[in-house]
């Protein structure tokens, strides 16, 4: 495979003039037949890194994915480009399965998506062992790592099975979220050397992150959605009961919404998901059971109604916004009691004590995210061990907040002194009680009411003190260690504050919205209607026709002919032949009017 041929496929099939960051490096390694790992953010173009070689290389590419919901979307998109692709999973009838297996055995397909469970079938294994396989892809590769946030033992177990296959030129692993621990685990499992890892980083400039605290969640939700009625969005809630409650409230308020959780029958889940994907409703309310692998490109906002369990899960779920590269909001509605539910879920899990301790550590990092005063994407990147070259993103809640910072050095010194006098043996809750001057029996039991710091902050509530302690943890003045039960410890930064060498500043934050006005909204709506009509006729999701980003560019540049239309990102020869004339006609009518 030559990179010049890959460039032509990129232009003619997918309508892009240039590769995105990391794509060319990955394709170069693939062209050399090396086992390769690609770490790219959601919406960063990972699928092109196996679709282009799948089209160019002789044989059939096998894409193993734990996401049945994604397979049909990917195959639908490839069919609009004239690519021979299919999927094989449990959603097929026996007739469909037999027909696809027959075509597979004949080498008809360029790309075949399969669920990990297929490798439990001797018939399937025998069939692909006789095939000319171009390569094998592990999509969502973090799922094979025991350190991954979405570990799937069934996915990991197929590696031994695949090792028994005789004709696999190379393997490609792709993921959007992976800590260094997970990356090293994937490398070891799939025999990938350090020189064959392409990590473009996790930063996505089009995502605007916000943390909203101290507001009525339901009021905020209704107000926000009312201002974004024409936009697609996902609302994540931690429990099935809360999902159904939010969904019922939205319906009552006149919004078009679907809902999704693991307690619904499979056909109901599928129907609700399709309503959202096909733009029959604007809003999806769901637990974290929804969304992994959902390829809907025009999600403009993702709202977390409560605290997620960890940053890996949060960043992946938030990353379902703005896959088309357009500006999108990721909003977390936070209140102090949110962490209690997540702690309960960890306790109720079947994890061993070591893994529970790890989950608690991850949960504390998630809580710290809600209290930090630094740039929110920078905090996330620090968590993944990556530095943001821009230092501040310029558009998250903390970066855009214009309110004045308040000097909280004196308060910080009170807290830090209290932690020191409590001999760094207790957690945030008990420390807050001491500072408040609580009559709690534990205070008496440990004689903490005898400390000089007892009641030092009695004018504040325990909740306010606890939140301030979490802020100090998030900013690095205190640490909680790696034990399962977080014990407050002083850091070097704390010593500098106590010695008056450093001040502590804090501010209250407010969310700011940025409106887009650089395209004709009336023409955009006409394009959306045309796209919906085409999608309904062809029985595919609307975004498979053209993404919102492509529609907005059509509004901005108003191409008048084929040559000008092929200059628009996302429109290649295949898409133009299928849909170009209809959109050019719409532009002509609109400009004439």
XYZ file of C-alpha atoms in Angstrom:
593
model
C 0.000 0.000 0.000
C 1.393 3.398 -1.037
C 0.574 6.602 0.826
C -0.142 8.346 -2.487
C -2.911 5.799 -3.127
C -4.247 6.322 0.406
C -4.366 10.076 -0.277
C -6.432 9.506 -3.422
C -8.906 7.261 -1.556
C -9.163 9.938 1.149
C -10.083 12.546 -1.463
C -12.293 10.525 -3.819
C -14.173 8.402 -1.272
C -14.253 10.498 1.896
C -13.987 14.027 0.509
C -10.977 15.254 2.525
C -7.944 16.919 0.950
C -5.539 16.244 3.835
C -5.034 13.701 6.574
C -5.672 14.664 10.174
C -3.009 14.525 12.858
C -1.688 10.999 13.298
C -3.517 9.422 10.361
C -0.579 9.545 7.952
C 1.814 8.181 10.628
C -0.537 5.267 11.312
C -1.012 4.522 7.610
C 2.759 4.598 7.118
C 3.234 1.914 9.818
C 0.370 -0.105 8.327
C 1.971 0.080 4.882
C 5.056 -1.540 6.432
C 2.916 -4.339 7.871
C 3.747 -3.572 11.512
C 1.593 -4.308 14.535
C 0.401 -0.813 15.417
C -1.434 1.053 18.190
C -3.236 4.321 17.500
C -4.485 6.568 20.304
C -6.650 9.348 18.900
C -9.536 11.340 20.398
C -13.163 10.556 19.605
C -13.929 12.192 16.277
C -10.244 12.196 15.394
C -10.690 9.915 12.377
C -9.607 6.516 13.740
C -11.929 4.546 11.456
C -10.300 5.971 8.309
C -7.017 4.416 9.473
C -8.399 0.933 8.809
C -11.055 1.716 6.193
C -8.539 3.105 3.677
C -6.126 0.119 3.989
C -9.168 -2.182 3.927
C -10.116 -0.744 0.528
C -6.550 -0.777 -0.850
C -5.014 -4.015 0.453
C -5.718 -7.411 -1.060
C -7.887 -9.657 1.071
C -10.477 -9.001 3.795
C -9.897 -6.770 6.816
C -11.477 -8.134 10.004
C -12.559 -5.386 12.420
C -13.273 -6.737 15.898
C -15.506 -4.399 17.853
C -17.426 -4.846 21.115
C -19.953 -2.295 19.811
C -22.784 -3.902 17.875
C -24.549 -0.523 17.628
C -21.568 0.984 15.785
C -21.240 -1.744 13.167
C -24.401 -0.972 11.207
C -23.633 2.772 11.161
C -20.113 2.147 9.832
C -21.316 -0.310 7.202
C -24.131 2.039 6.092
C -21.569 4.822 5.643
C -19.245 2.571 3.642
C -22.106 1.396 1.414
C -22.864 5.028 0.431
C -19.256 5.141 -0.817
C -19.558 1.901 -2.785
C -17.298 -0.106 -0.440
C -17.938 -3.857 -0.010
C -18.449 -4.125 3.738
C -20.672 -6.000 6.158
C -21.067 -6.924 9.815
C -21.614 -10.255 11.526
C -23.142 -10.218 14.996
C -26.075 -11.476 17.046
C -28.525 -9.019 15.459
C -28.664 -11.061 12.209
C -31.304 -13.629 11.290
C -30.006 -17.113 10.447
C -30.656 -16.431 6.741
C -28.687 -13.166 6.828
C -25.867 -14.846 8.739
C -25.587 -17.757 6.285
C -25.595 -15.455 3.260
C -22.908 -13.185 4.696
C -20.768 -16.137 5.712
C -21.053 -17.502 2.148
C -19.912 -14.196 0.649
C -17.170 -13.942 3.281
C -15.834 -17.397 2.395
C -15.717 -16.319 -1.258
C -13.574 -13.283 -0.351
C -16.254 -10.843 -1.513
C -15.851 -8.265 1.257
C -13.151 -5.640 1.743
C -14.077 -5.090 5.404
C -16.032 -7.238 7.856
C -17.037 -6.030 11.329
C -17.437 -8.794 13.894
C -18.262 -9.008 17.597
C -15.683 -10.747 19.843
C -18.157 -13.575 20.530
C -17.884 -14.709 16.885
C -14.502 -16.202 17.737
C -16.226 -18.735 19.980
C -17.731 -20.286 16.835
C -15.611 -23.101 15.280
C -17.421 -22.556 11.953
C -16.472 -18.866 11.888
C -12.857 -19.632 12.821
C -12.562 -22.303 10.152
C -13.999 -19.920 7.544
C -11.659 -16.996 8.217
C -8.639 -19.299 8.584
C -9.117 -20.205 4.906
C -9.449 -16.538 3.892
C -6.851 -14.129 2.655
C -6.930 -11.730 5.591
C -5.396 -8.307 4.939
C -5.133 -7.477 8.668
C -7.074 -7.596 11.946
C -8.283 -4.517 13.832
C -8.999 -4.281 17.570
C -11.371 -1.335 17.801
C -11.993 0.198 21.256
C -8.760 -1.562 22.240
C -8.839 -0.271 25.839
C -11.534 -2.915 26.413
C -8.902 -5.689 26.247
C -6.885 -4.189 29.111
C -7.691 -5.134 32.676
C -6.690 -1.563 33.612
C -9.112 -0.043 31.110
C -12.246 1.730 32.378
C -14.464 -0.481 30.225
C -12.626 -3.817 30.500
C -14.358 -6.715 28.675
C -12.925 -10.127 29.678
C -14.605 -11.725 26.614
C -12.733 -9.294 24.355
C -9.367 -9.995 25.959
C -9.866 -13.767 25.835
C -10.044 -13.886 22.018
C -6.370 -12.900 21.738
C -5.249 -16.477 22.419
C -7.715 -17.708 19.787
C -6.460 -15.231 17.195
C -2.869 -16.260 17.918
C -3.781 -19.704 16.570
C -4.812 -18.299 13.168
C -2.086 -18.835 10.620
C -2.522 -15.984 8.128
C -2.635 -12.585 9.831
C -0.082 -10.149 8.336
C -0.392 -7.599 11.168
C -2.699 -6.208 13.868
C -3.997 -2.698 14.394
C -5.324 -1.517 17.774
C -7.262 1.740 18.130
C -8.642 3.594 21.156
C -9.667 7.089 22.203
C -8.975 6.922 25.950
C -5.997 5.163 27.484
C -3.771 5.890 30.463
C -0.098 4.866 30.219
C -0.951 1.695 32.154
C -3.539 0.708 29.543
C -1.244 1.574 26.619
C 1.513 -0.696 27.955
C -0.978 -3.514 28.553
C -2.255 -3.330 24.950
C 1.317 -3.287 23.617
C 2.219 -6.398 25.589
C -0.928 -8.312 24.583
C -0.634 -7.523 20.859
C 3.179 -7.461 20.518
C 3.416 -3.791 19.572
C 6.787 -2.084 20.040
C 7.219 1.504 21.239
C 8.099 2.766 17.759
C 4.742 1.540 16.447
C 2.572 3.581 18.835
C 1.001 6.752 17.427
C -0.467 8.961 20.141
C -1.956 12.216 18.847
C -3.108 13.232 22.300
C -6.579 13.647 23.742
C -7.120 17.381 23.305
C -10.119 18.453 21.187
C -10.310 22.190 20.689
C -13.961 22.153 19.559
C -15.209 20.773 22.908
C -16.033 23.431 25.494
C -16.065 21.975 29.025
C -18.181 23.385 31.835
C -18.828 22.472 35.473
C -22.050 23.907 36.912
C -22.311 23.969 40.718
C -24.829 25.369 43.148
C -27.737 25.496 40.686
C -31.003 23.574 40.576
C -30.159 20.835 38.081
C -33.646 20.436 36.649
C -34.101 24.186 36.151
C -30.709 24.475 34.455
C -31.518 21.533 32.172
C -34.885 22.887 31.020
C -33.448 26.365 30.492
C -30.437 25.124 28.525
C -32.419 22.793 26.249
C -35.015 25.514 25.629
C -32.209 27.662 24.204
C -30.939 24.779 22.011
C -34.181 23.231 20.733
C -32.917 22.502 17.222
C -29.717 20.797 18.411
C -29.063 17.136 19.202
C -27.863 16.366 22.701
C -27.285 13.545 25.174
C -28.143 13.728 28.880
C -26.415 11.129 31.064
C -27.866 10.148 34.436
C -26.415 7.544 36.839
C -29.540 5.422 37.498
C -32.409 3.970 35.473
C -34.944 5.633 37.756
C -33.414 9.068 37.217
C -33.261 8.515 33.434
C -36.980 7.771 33.344
C -37.764 10.747 35.609
C -35.778 13.221 33.451
C -37.249 11.769 30.257
C -40.815 12.107 31.581
C -40.140 15.711 32.618
C -38.781 16.605 29.167
C -41.755 15.034 27.403
C -44.117 16.929 29.718
C -42.298 20.173 28.835
C -42.836 19.489 25.113
C -39.340 18.352 24.091
C -38.753 15.474 21.685
C -36.716 12.951 23.654
C -35.826 9.253 23.716
C -34.444 7.270 26.655
C -32.129 4.300 27.062
C -30.955 2.042 29.888
C -30.085 -1.623 30.380
C -33.424 -2.373 32.054
C -35.383 -1.853 28.821
C -36.174 -4.719 26.464
C -33.681 -5.028 23.612
C -36.202 -4.057 20.912
C -37.220 -0.969 22.923
C -33.581 0.087 23.339
C -32.947 -0.405 19.625
C -36.020 1.625 18.691
C -35.154 4.478 21.067
C -31.578 4.557 19.774
C -32.742 4.642 16.154
C -35.144 7.514 16.870
C -32.218 9.558 18.140
C -29.776 8.557 15.393
C -32.322 9.272 12.664
C -33.122 12.764 14.055
C -36.712 11.823 14.914
C -35.958 13.233 18.386
C -33.336 15.763 19.431
C -32.545 14.481 22.931
C -31.353 11.140 24.327
C -31.581 10.613 28.104
C -29.518 7.586 29.126
C -27.329 5.756 31.580
C -23.759 4.946 30.583
C -25.176 1.838 28.854
C -25.784 4.121 25.857
C -23.413 5.635 23.405
C -20.187 3.694 23.163
C -19.576 3.501 19.447
C -22.532 5.684 18.480
C -21.303 7.420 15.354
C -23.832 10.297 15.317
C -21.701 13.254 14.288
C -24.038 16.199 15.031
C -24.394 15.910 18.826
C -23.995 19.522 19.951
C -24.022 18.988 23.714
C -23.521 16.267 26.307
C -24.840 17.004 29.786
C -23.947 14.830 32.774
C -26.751 15.209 35.299
C -24.534 13.801 38.026
C -20.914 12.915 38.720
C -19.464 10.134 36.497
C -17.415 7.389 38.156
C -14.056 8.342 36.633
C -12.381 10.696 34.187
C -11.818 8.011 31.536
C -15.554 7.325 31.339
C -16.421 11.029 31.523
C -14.079 12.023 28.705
C -15.316 9.235 26.476
C -18.986 10.061 27.119
C -18.432 13.823 26.781
C -16.476 13.096 23.580
C -19.670 11.951 21.860
C -20.313 15.636 21.297
C -18.854 17.378 18.262
C -17.562 14.396 16.291
C -17.931 16.551 13.164
C -15.468 19.115 14.528
C -18.082 21.805 15.227
C -18.096 23.647 18.572
C -20.009 21.630 21.188
C -20.609 21.872 24.937
C -19.755 19.256 27.577
C -21.523 20.207 30.802
C -21.272 18.498 34.183
C -23.946 19.375 36.766
C -22.325 18.773 40.132
C -23.515 18.699 43.721
C -21.616 17.452 46.746
C -23.810 14.419 47.398
C -23.198 13.019 43.890
C -20.111 11.171 45.113
C -22.141 9.128 47.625
C -23.947 7.260 44.841
C -20.708 6.458 43.016
C -19.144 5.209 46.280
C -22.204 3.017 46.814
C -21.882 1.582 43.280
C -18.211 0.744 43.892
C -19.092 -0.980 47.171
C -21.872 -2.980 45.519
C -19.622 -4.123 42.667
C -17.987 -7.545 42.552
C -14.484 -6.083 42.292
C -11.784 -7.359 44.622
C -10.337 -5.019 47.268
C -7.370 -3.954 45.122
C -9.604 -2.967 42.204
C -12.054 -1.188 44.527
C -9.176 0.896 45.880
C -8.234 1.785 42.302
C -11.832 2.825 41.533
C -11.944 5.009 44.655
C -8.723 6.707 43.558
C -10.235 7.391 40.124
C -13.430 8.704 41.734
C -11.426 11.165 43.847
C -9.734 12.484 40.684
C -13.212 12.985 39.171
C -14.372 14.900 42.269
C -11.233 17.051 42.131
C -12.105 17.946 38.520
C -15.310 19.536 39.792
C -13.416 21.649 42.336
C -10.330 22.693 40.400
C -9.750 26.322 39.475
C -7.436 25.487 36.567
C -8.331 25.028 32.891
C -10.657 21.997 32.727
C -9.181 20.333 29.594
C -5.708 20.886 31.085
C -6.801 19.025 34.223
C -8.029 16.115 32.071
C -4.842 16.072 30.007
C -2.738 16.074 33.193
C -4.711 13.049 34.353
C -3.776 11.183 31.171
C -0.153 12.288 31.542
C -0.296 14.719 28.628
C 0.489 18.428 28.598
C -1.639 20.895 26.658
C 0.774 23.048 24.612
C -1.637 25.986 24.840
C -1.631 25.929 28.674
C -5.236 27.240 28.812
C -7.980 26.286 26.378
C -9.596 29.730 26.480
C -13.193 28.487 26.406
C -13.944 26.233 29.410
C -15.814 27.474 32.494
C -12.640 28.347 34.372
C -10.856 30.012 31.440
C -13.819 32.224 30.489
C -14.882 33.221 34.000
C -14.562 36.995 34.308
C -15.345 37.164 38.023
C -12.633 38.429 40.357
C -10.570 35.904 42.268
C -10.891 35.982 46.039
C -7.881 35.615 48.329
C -8.574 32.482 50.403
C -5.069 32.202 51.857
C -6.247 32.684 55.447
C -8.942 30.008 55.063
C -6.390 27.675 53.468
C -4.005 28.184 56.376
C -6.794 27.261 58.809
C -7.539 24.038 56.916
C -3.891 23.077 56.475
C -3.108 23.818 60.134
C -6.053 21.667 61.161
C -4.856 18.763 59.003
C -1.396 19.088 60.563
C -2.766 19.186 64.133
C -4.932 16.130 63.344
C -1.587 14.462 62.557
C -2.595 13.825 58.925
C -4.625 10.778 60.014
C -8.176 11.714 58.932
C -10.254 12.493 55.866
C -12.071 15.597 54.569
C -15.381 14.959 56.358
C -13.960 14.780 59.869
C -11.589 17.687 59.186
C -14.569 19.829 58.146
C -16.404 18.852 61.350
C -13.433 19.940 63.483
C -13.190 23.293 61.710
C -16.942 23.812 62.044
C -16.844 22.964 65.751
C -19.174 19.977 65.419
C -20.434 18.047 68.472
C -20.116 14.765 66.549
C -19.284 11.819 68.836
C -16.169 10.985 66.780
C -14.807 14.436 67.603
C -15.156 13.632 71.308
C -13.871 10.070 70.829
C -10.575 11.262 69.308
C -10.452 14.378 71.545
C -10.304 16.569 68.459
C -12.335 19.244 70.236
C -9.180 19.999 72.225
C -7.298 21.175 69.144
C -6.594 24.897 68.667
C -8.221 24.680 65.217
C -11.538 23.378 66.616
C -14.334 25.744 65.521
C -11.980 28.058 63.598
C -14.443 28.201 60.657
C -17.701 27.978 62.618
C -19.285 30.749 60.536
C -19.249 28.439 57.467
C -21.316 25.297 56.837
C -19.706 21.855 56.859
C -20.604 21.568 53.154
C -18.771 24.809 52.338
C -15.712 23.704 54.307
C -15.720 20.256 52.670
C -15.960 21.786 49.177
C -13.060 24.114 49.993
C -10.994 21.123 51.170
C -11.719 19.424 47.834
C -10.571 22.595 46.075
C -7.288 22.458 48.027
C -6.880 18.806 47.007
C -7.599 19.613 43.357
C -5.041 22.433 43.398
C -2.346 20.275 44.983
C -2.168 21.779 48.486
C -3.430 18.511 49.969
C -3.182 14.926 48.761
C -5.299 11.905 49.639
C -2.762 9.188 48.896
C -3.554 5.981 47.055
C -5.276 4.109 49.886
C -8.900 3.104 49.611
C -9.917 5.486 52.418
C -8.588 8.977 51.583
C -6.455 10.479 54.344
C -5.491 14.138 54.010
C -1.745 14.805 53.740
C 0.109 18.102 53.385
C 2.162 18.730 50.236
C 5.132 21.029 49.618
C 2.696 23.630 48.263
C 0.926 23.507 51.645
C 4.193 24.238 53.451
C 4.685 27.333 51.289
C 1.175 28.572 52.145
C 1.702 28.015 55.876
C 4.975 29.958 55.687
C 3.224 32.807 53.787
C 5.367 32.124 50.707
C 2.323 31.472 48.501
C -1.221 32.848 48.324
C -4.360 30.819 47.558
C -6.855 32.399 45.162
C -10.318 31.053 44.320
C -13.233 32.262 42.215
C -16.886 31.393 41.641
C -17.552 30.248 38.074
C -20.404 30.801 35.660
C -21.090 29.095 32.334
C -20.802 31.249 29.223
C -22.324 30.348 25.879
C -20.846 31.238 22.502
C -23.297 31.644 19.628
C -22.341 30.827 16.040
C -23.518 33.322 13.417
C -21.243 32.796 10.413
C -23.715 30.822 8.268
C -27.303 31.239 7.044
C -29.512 29.383 9.575
C -32.495 29.336 7.193
C -30.487 27.571 4.450
C -28.990 25.240 7.050
C -32.502 24.134 8.046
C -33.382 23.545 4.370
C -30.297 21.367 4.034
C -31.276 19.442 7.177
C -34.743 18.795 5.733
C -33.260 17.616 2.417
C -30.756 15.401 4.232
C -33.565 13.891 6.337
C -35.630 13.195 3.207
C -32.711 11.435 1.469
C -31.850 9.455 4.595
C -35.449 8.269 5.000
C -35.566 7.112 1.371
C -32.255 5.255 1.661
C -32.971 3.973 5.215
C -29.740 5.358 6.653
C -29.022 7.881 9.449
C -29.025 11.515 8.224
C -25.408 12.165 9.240
C -24.314 9.374 6.873
C -25.468 11.582 3.968
C -23.539 14.676 5.119
C -22.404 15.846 8.558
C -23.592 19.107 10.109
C -20.083 20.478 9.526
C -20.448 19.796 5.781
C -23.914 21.411 5.696
C -22.568 24.530 7.428
C -19.699 24.770 4.932
C -22.227 24.485 2.092
C -24.065 27.442 3.686
C -20.841 29.442 4.029
C -19.376 28.895 0.550
C -22.517 28.313 -1.596
C -20.848 26.194 -4.327
C -22.386 26.652 -7.778
C -21.053 23.551 -9.576
C -19.390 20.169 -9.158
C -15.843 21.531 -8.974
C -16.714 24.003 -6.220
C -18.742 21.417 -4.322
C -15.820 18.971 -4.273
C -13.838 21.643 -2.419
C -16.171 21.236 0.584
C -14.831 18.991 3.348
C -16.681 15.695 3.503
C -17.765 15.656 -0.144
C -15.831 13.322 -2.420
C -16.687 12.002 -5.877
C -18.826 9.156 -4.500
C -20.924 11.463 -2.306
C -21.238 14.061 -5.043
C -22.523 11.481 -7.542
C -25.153 10.371 -5.020
C -26.316 13.651 -3.493
C -24.569 16.604 -5.132
C -27.252 17.681 -7.606
C -30.019 17.833 -4.986
C -27.994 20.132 -2.762
C -26.810 22.328 -5.656
C -30.445 22.742 -6.717
C -31.383 23.791 -3.176
C -28.591 26.393 -3.168
C -29.768 27.713 -6.541
C -33.376 28.110 -5.381
C -32.272 29.759 -2.143
C -29.926 32.274 -3.810
C -32.548 33.130 -6.472
C -35.066 33.870 -3.730
